[in-house]
XYZ file of C-alpha atoms in Angstrom:
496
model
C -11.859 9.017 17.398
C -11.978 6.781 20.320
C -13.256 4.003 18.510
C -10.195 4.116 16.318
C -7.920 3.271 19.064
C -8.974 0.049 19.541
C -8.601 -0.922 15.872
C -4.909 0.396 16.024
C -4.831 -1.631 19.335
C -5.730 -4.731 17.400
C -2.415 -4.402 15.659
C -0.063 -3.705 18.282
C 1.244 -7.497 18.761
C 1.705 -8.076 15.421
C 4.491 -5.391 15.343
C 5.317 -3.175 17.949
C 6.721 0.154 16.991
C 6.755 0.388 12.942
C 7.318 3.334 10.256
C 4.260 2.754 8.709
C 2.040 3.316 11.293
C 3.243 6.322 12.131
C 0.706 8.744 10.742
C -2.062 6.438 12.468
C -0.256 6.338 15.550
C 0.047 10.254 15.602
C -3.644 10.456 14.761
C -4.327 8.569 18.090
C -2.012 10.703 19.985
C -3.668 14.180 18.664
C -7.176 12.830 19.867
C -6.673 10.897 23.039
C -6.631 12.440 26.737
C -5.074 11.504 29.576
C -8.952 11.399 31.002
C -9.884 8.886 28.057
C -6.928 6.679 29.226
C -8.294 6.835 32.976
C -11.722 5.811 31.920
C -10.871 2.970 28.922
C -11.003 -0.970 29.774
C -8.364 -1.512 26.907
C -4.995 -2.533 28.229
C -3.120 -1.767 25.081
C -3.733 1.820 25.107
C -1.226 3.303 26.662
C 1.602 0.953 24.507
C -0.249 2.650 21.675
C 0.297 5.807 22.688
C 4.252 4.744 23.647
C 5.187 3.162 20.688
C 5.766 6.424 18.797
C 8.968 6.796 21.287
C 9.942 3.440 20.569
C 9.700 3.924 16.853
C 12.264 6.800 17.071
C 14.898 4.601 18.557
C 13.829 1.317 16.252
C 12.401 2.834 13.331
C 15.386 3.184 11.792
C 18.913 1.216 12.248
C 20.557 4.093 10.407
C 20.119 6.409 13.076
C 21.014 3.566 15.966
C 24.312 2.566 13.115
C 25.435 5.820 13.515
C 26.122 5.029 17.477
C 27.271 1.477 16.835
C 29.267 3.037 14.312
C 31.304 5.506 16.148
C 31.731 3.139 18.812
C 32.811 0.363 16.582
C 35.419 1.955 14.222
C 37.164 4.103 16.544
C 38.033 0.667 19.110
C 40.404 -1.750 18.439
C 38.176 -4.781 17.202
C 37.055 -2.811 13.999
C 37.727 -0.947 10.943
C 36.136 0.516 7.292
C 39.503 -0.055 4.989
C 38.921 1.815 1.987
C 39.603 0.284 -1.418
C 40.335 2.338 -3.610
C 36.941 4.818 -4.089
C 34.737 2.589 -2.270
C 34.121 3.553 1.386
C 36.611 6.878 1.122
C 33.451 8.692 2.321
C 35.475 12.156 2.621
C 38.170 10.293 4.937
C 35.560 10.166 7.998
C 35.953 6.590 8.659
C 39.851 6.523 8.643
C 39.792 9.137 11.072
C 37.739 7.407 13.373
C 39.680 4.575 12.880
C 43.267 6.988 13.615
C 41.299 8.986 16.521
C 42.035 12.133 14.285
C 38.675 13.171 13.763
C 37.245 16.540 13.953
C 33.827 18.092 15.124
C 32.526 18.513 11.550
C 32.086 14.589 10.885
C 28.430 13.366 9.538
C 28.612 10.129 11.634
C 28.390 12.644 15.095
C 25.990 15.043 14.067
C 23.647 12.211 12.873
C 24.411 10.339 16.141
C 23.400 13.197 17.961
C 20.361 14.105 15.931
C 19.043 10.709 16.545
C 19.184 10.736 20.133
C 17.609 14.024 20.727
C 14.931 12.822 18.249
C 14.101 10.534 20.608
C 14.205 12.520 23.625
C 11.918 15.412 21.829
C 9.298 12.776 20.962
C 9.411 11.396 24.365
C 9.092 15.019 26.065
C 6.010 15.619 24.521
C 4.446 12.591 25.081
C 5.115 13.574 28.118
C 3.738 16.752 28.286
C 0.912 15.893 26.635
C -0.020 12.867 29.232
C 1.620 14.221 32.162
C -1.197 12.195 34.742
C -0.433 8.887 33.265
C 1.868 7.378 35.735
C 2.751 3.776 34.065
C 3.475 6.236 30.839
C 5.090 8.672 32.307
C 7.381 6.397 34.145
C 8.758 3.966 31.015
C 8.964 7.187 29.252
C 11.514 8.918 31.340
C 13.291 5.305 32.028
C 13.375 5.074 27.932
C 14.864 8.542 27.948
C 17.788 8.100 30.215
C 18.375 5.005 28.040
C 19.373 7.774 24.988
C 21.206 9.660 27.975
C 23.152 6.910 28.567
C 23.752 6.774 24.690
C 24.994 10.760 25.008
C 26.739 10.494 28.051
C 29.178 8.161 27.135
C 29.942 9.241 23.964
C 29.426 13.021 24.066
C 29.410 13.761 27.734
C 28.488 17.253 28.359
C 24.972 17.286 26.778
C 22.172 19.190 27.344
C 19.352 17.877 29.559
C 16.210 18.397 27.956
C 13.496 17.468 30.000
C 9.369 18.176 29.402
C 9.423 20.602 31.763
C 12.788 22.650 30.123
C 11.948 26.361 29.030
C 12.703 27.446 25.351
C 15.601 28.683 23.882
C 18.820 27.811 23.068
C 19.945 24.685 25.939
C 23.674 24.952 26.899
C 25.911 22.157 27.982
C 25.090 20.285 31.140
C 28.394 18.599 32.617
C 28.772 15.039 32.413
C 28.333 14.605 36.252
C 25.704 16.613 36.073
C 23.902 13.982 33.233
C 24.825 11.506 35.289
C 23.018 11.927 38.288
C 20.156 12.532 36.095
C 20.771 9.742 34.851
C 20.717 7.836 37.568
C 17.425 10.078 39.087
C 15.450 9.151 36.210
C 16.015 5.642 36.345
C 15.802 5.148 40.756
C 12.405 7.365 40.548
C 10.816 5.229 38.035
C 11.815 2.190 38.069
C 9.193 0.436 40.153
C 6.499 1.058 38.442
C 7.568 -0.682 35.763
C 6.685 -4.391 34.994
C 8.546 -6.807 36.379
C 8.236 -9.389 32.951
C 10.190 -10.211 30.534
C 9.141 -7.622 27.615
C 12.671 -7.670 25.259
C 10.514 -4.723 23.032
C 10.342 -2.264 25.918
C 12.260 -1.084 29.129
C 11.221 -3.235 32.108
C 11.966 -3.326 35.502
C 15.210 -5.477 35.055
C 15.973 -3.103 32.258
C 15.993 -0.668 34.768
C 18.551 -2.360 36.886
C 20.368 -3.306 33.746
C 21.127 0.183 32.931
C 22.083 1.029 36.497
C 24.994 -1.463 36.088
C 26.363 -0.343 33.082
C 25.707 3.795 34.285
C 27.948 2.569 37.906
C 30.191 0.397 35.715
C 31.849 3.422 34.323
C 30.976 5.900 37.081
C 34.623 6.724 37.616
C 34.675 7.612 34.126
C 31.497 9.555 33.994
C 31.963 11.568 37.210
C 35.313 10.624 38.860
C 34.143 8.732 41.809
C 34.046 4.894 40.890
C 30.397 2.922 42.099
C 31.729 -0.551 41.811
C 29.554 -2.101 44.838
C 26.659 -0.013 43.238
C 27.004 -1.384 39.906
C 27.338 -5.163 41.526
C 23.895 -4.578 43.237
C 22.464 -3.645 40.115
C 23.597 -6.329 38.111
C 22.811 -8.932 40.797
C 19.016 -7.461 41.189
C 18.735 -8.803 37.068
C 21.071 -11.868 37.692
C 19.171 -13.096 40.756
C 15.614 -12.230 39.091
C 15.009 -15.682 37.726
C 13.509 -14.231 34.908
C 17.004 -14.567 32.387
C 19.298 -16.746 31.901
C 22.535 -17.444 28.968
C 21.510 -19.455 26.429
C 23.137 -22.847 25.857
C 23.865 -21.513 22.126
C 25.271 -18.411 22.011
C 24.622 -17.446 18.652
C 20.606 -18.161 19.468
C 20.795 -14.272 20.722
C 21.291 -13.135 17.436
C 19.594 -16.182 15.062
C 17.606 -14.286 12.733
C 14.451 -15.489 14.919
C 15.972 -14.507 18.288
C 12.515 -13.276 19.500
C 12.710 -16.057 22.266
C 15.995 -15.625 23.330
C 16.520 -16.338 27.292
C 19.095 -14.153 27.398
C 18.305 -11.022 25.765
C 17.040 -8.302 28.046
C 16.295 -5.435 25.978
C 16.448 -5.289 21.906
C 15.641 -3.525 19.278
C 13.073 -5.841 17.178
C 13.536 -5.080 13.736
C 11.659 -6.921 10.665
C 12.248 -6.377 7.384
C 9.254 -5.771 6.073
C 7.781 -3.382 8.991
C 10.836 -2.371 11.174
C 13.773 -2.508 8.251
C 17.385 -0.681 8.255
C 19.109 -3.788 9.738
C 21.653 -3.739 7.109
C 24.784 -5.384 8.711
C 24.787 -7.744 5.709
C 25.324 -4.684 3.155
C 27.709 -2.813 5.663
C 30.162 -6.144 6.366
C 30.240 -8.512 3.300
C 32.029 -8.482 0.280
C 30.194 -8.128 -3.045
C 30.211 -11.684 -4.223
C 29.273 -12.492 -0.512
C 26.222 -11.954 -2.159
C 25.789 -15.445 -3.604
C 26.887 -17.406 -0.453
C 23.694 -16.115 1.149
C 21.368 -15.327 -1.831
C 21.143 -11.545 -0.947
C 18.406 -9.543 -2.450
C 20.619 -6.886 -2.821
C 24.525 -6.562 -3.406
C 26.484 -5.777 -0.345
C 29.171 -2.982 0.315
C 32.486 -4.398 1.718
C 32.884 -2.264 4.521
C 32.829 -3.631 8.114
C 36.364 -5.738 9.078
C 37.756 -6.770 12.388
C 40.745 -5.820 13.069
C 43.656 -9.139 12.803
C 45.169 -8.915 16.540
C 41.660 -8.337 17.788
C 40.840 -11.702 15.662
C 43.760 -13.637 16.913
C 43.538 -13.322 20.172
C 40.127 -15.846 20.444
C 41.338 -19.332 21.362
C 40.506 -22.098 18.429
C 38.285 -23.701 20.879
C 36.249 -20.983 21.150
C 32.787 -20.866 19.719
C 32.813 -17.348 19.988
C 35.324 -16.764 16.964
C 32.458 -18.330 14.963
C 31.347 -14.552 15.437
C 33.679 -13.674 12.598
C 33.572 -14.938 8.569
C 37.045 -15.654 7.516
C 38.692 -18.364 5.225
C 37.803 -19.125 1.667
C 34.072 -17.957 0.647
C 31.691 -20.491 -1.517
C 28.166 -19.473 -3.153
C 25.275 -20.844 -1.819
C 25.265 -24.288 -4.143
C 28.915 -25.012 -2.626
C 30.980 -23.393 -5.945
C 34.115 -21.393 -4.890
C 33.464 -17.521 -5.106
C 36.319 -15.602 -7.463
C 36.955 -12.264 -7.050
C 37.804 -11.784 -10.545
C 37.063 -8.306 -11.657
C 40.176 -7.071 -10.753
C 43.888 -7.962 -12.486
C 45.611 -11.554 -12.166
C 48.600 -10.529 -10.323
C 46.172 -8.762 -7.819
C 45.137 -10.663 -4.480
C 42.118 -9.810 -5.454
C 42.153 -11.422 -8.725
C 42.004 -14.720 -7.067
C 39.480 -16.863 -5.178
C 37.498 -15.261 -2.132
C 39.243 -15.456 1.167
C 38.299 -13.339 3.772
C 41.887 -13.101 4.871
C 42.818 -11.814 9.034
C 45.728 -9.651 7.563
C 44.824 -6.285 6.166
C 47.193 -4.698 4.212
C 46.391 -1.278 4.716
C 43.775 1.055 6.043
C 43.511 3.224 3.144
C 43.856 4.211 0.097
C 43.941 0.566 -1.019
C 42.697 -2.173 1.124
C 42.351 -5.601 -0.984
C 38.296 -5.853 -1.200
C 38.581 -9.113 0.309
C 41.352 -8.568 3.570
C 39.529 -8.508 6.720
C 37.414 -11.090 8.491
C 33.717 -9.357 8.600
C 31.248 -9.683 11.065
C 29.026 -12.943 10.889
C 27.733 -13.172 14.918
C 24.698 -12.597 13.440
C 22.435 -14.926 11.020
C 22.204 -13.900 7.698
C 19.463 -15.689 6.399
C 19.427 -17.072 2.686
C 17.375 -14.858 0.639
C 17.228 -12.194 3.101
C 16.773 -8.368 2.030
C 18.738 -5.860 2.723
C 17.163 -5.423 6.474
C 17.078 -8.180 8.954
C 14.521 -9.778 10.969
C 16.771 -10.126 13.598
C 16.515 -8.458 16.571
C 19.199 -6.567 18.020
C 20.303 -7.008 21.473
C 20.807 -3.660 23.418
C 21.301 -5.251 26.533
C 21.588 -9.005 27.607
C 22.399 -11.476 30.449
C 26.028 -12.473 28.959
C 27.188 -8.628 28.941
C 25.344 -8.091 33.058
C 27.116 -10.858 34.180
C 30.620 -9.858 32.903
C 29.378 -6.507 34.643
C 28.859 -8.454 37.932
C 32.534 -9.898 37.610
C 34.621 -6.866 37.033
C 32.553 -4.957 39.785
C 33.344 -7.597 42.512
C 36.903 -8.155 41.270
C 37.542 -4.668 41.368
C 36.210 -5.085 45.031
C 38.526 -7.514 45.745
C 35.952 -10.285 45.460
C 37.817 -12.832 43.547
C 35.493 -15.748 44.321
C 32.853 -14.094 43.095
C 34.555 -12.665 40.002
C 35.833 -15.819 39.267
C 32.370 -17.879 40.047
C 30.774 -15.214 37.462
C 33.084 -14.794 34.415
C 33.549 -18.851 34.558
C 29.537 -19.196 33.431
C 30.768 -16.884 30.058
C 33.580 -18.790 29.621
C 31.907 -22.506 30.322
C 29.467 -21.745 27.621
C 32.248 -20.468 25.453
C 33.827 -24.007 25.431
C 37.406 -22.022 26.595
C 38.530 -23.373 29.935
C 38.029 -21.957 33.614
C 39.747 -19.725 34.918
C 41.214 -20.604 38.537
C 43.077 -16.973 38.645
C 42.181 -13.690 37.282
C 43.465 -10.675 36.408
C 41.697 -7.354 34.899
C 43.824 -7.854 31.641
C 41.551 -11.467 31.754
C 38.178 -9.414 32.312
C 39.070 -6.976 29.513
C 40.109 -9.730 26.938
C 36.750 -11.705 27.998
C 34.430 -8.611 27.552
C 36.194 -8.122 24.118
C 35.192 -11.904 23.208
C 31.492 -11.936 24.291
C 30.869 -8.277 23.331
C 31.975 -7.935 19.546
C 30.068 -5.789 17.776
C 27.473 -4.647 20.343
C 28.964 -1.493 20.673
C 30.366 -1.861 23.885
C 34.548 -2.149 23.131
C 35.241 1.772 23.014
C 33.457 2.078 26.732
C 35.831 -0.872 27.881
C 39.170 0.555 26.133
C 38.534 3.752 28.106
C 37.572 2.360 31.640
C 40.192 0.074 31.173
C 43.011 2.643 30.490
C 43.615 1.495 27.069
C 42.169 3.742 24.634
C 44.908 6.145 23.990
C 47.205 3.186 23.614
C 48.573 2.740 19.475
C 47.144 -0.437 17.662
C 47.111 -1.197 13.949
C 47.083 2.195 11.913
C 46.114 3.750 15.090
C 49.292 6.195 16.884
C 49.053 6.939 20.209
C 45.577 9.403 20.712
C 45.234 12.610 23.045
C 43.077 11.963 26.440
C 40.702 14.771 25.001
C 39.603 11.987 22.352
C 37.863 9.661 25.334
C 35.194 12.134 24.520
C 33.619 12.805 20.755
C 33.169 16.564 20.135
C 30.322 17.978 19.872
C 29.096 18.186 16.483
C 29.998 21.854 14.963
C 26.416 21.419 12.962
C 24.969 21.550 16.473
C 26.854 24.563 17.120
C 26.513 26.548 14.617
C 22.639 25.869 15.268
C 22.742 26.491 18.704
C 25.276 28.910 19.490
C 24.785 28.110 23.537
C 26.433 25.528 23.130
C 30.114 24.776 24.596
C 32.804 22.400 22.756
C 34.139 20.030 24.354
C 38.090 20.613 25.985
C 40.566 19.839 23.084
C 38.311 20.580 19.905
């Protein structure tokens, strides 16, 4: 068996965590010892014996979609308009949209299942290695990655940890997943490498995730850790070992591998790591042609038009978005002509900013989609590129709401003004938090990140298009009733 190890070993740069090694990767796991890791010269060992944790978080962008998902729709900068039967999916996306959801939506019970897939796999890794300290310590950093996932968006989870007795777990309060949170990360944090990995949590990961868990620390618990989350994001800023990228759309090329500015991603390929669909989720049908699409895409994914407007022409960043009128790949105008002459969507492609409606019949082709990352001609349905979970741009717009918040203009200003230099948009010589908010909005599209900011920033209840005014309860998502009818331990969260 040992001999096998080093053959799997062999493969391990080629591509980190895949699906299809699973079985061989579980073979390793049943036959090595924490004794035969002590006593082997091979360095790659022990990310052998991790990668089956990674491979529950990046073997599959389904499972990560549903989080980007429910974070997505349900914020002002994005919507699923339903035309006609396409994307009615039993209503669940217009109630996220509307903040009228209910405990019994798919998109939270698969969000959920995902992350506590994760966390399982990682607890017994970690039972079953529990004198491997450089393991043991990446492993529980990893994991309160997934509780950050939970925490925000669920709040009173369970804590499930390798040492927790069976039986049904009940609810742990969301300060009381915080501080875990927070334990997990401060206890292990340096033993972990202090390189540049982008596959796997790092020591500046580390510190990455300690901004972003004291960035909404009033949220979370109800005492605010501005000064802590400055520290935090000045330990990654001041490392030397990141910095932005002069082109901003280089962190999500479709080879983005080398990015400077990426911290932390998710590296999919799409032949060993597939599920990046954002292609299939975003464009219209015909979109198909512009890019030479091995497979026909859904028309889903739109921004919303005030979200769209608000980007200054000058701004490279609103290249993030596809709007205007759509051409195949050999230059020929694209006509969306299967539906009647009178219809706007009997006419030539144009991926228009106005929407008509949300449902029950969105034009197919109203909506600018989402285009911040490559799509490649000829690509598949999955991606090569990798997706960035956490990166420089997002810790330094950290850095300058914490010390504004502080009162440290200068150094708010002297940090949001590197964003907005590469951005091509002019300095700014005041600020306000209304100017932080709009500025996370324009370098944070569609990394998940815009329901977080509505809520710290007091504007998630507010009404926007199709959206009334929503109940404070919704800041949190239930928890899912399949989880409850499973577990009957569990507690609801107030309001459901």
């Amino acid at each position: 068996m040992f001999k096998s190890i080093s053959k799997i070993c062999l493969m391990l740069p080629l591509v980190f965590a895949v699906g299809a090694c699973q079985e061989l990767e579980q073979e390793v796991l049943d036959g090595v010892t924490s004794e035969d890791i002590a006593n082997s010269t091979n360095p790659n060992l022990i990310n052998v014996l991790k990668a089956s944790a990674y491979s529950r978080i990046v073997g599959s962008w389904g499972g990560h979609n549903s989080i980007w998902s429910i974070q997505e729709v349900s914020s002002d900068e994005m919507a699923i308009p339903q035309k006609g039967a396409d994307w009615e999916d039993g209503g669940q996306w217009i109630r996220m949209h509307r903040h009228t959801w209910n405990p019994q939506e798919e998109s939270f019970n698969n969000s959920w299942n995902y992350c506590y897939s994760a966390i399982g796999e990682i607890n017994n890794l970690l039972i079953q290695y529990p004198d491997v300290a450089a393991l043991n310590a990446e492993l529980k950093v990893l994991r309160a990655l997934v509780y950050l996932w939970l925490i925000d968006s669920f709040g009173n989870v369970p804590i499930i940890e390798e040492t927790s007795i069976g039986g049904n777990p009940t609810n742990n309060t969301r300060a009381e997943v915080f501080a875990f949170i927070e334990k997990s990360i401060k206890d292990n944090m340096d033993q972990l490498v202090k390189e540049d990995t982008k596959t796997t949590v790092n020591y500046y990961t580390a510190q990455a995730m300690l901004a972003k868990l004291y960035l909404n620390a009033g949220i979370y618990t109800g005492t605010p850790k501005w000064a802590e989350a400055e520290a935090a994001a000045d330990a990654v800023i001041n490392s030397g070992k990141y910095s932005l990228s002069s082109n901003f759309f280089a962190n999500f090329s479709e080879r983005n591998g080398g990015s400077t500015e990426n911290i932390l991603t998710l590296p999919y390929d799409q032949n060993n790591a597939g599920g990046f669909n954002l292609p299939q989720m975003t464009l219209h049908y015909l979109s198909q042609r512009t890019y030479n699409l091995q497979e026909q895409p859904w028309n889903g994914y739109a921004s919303l038009e005030e979200f769209y407007n608000k980007f200054d022409d000058k701004d490279v960043r609103k290249n993030s978005f596809l709007e205007g009128p759509q051409f195949a790949s050999d230059g020929t105008r694209l006509n969306d002509i299967s539906a009647e002459a009178t219809d706007p969507d009997g006419q030539p492609l144009t991926f228009t900013p106005q929407i008509n409606m949300l449902a029950p019949n969105a034009f197919r082709q109203a909506g600018v989609r989402v285009g911040k990352f490559e799509f490649a001609s000829g690509a598949a349905s999955s991606l090569n590129n990798d997706y960035p979970l956490i990166r420089l741009g997002d810790i330094i717009l950290i850095k300058a709401e914490a010390a504004f918040r502080q009162g440290k203009t200068a150094a708010a200003l002297t940090a949001i003004n590197q964003i907005r230099k590469r951005a091509n948009v002019s300095e700014y010589t005041t600020l306000t938090l209304d100017n932080i908010f709009d500025e996370r909005g324009f370098e944070m599209f569609a990394e998940a990140s815009r329901r977080t900011d509505l809520i710290r920033f007091g504007k998630w209840n507010l009404p926007w298009w199709e959206k009334q005014a929503s109940q404070p309860f919704r800041a949190l998502f239930p928890i899912p009733q399949n989880q409850i009818n499973a577990n009957p331990a569990l507690k609801q969260n107030p309001g459901y």
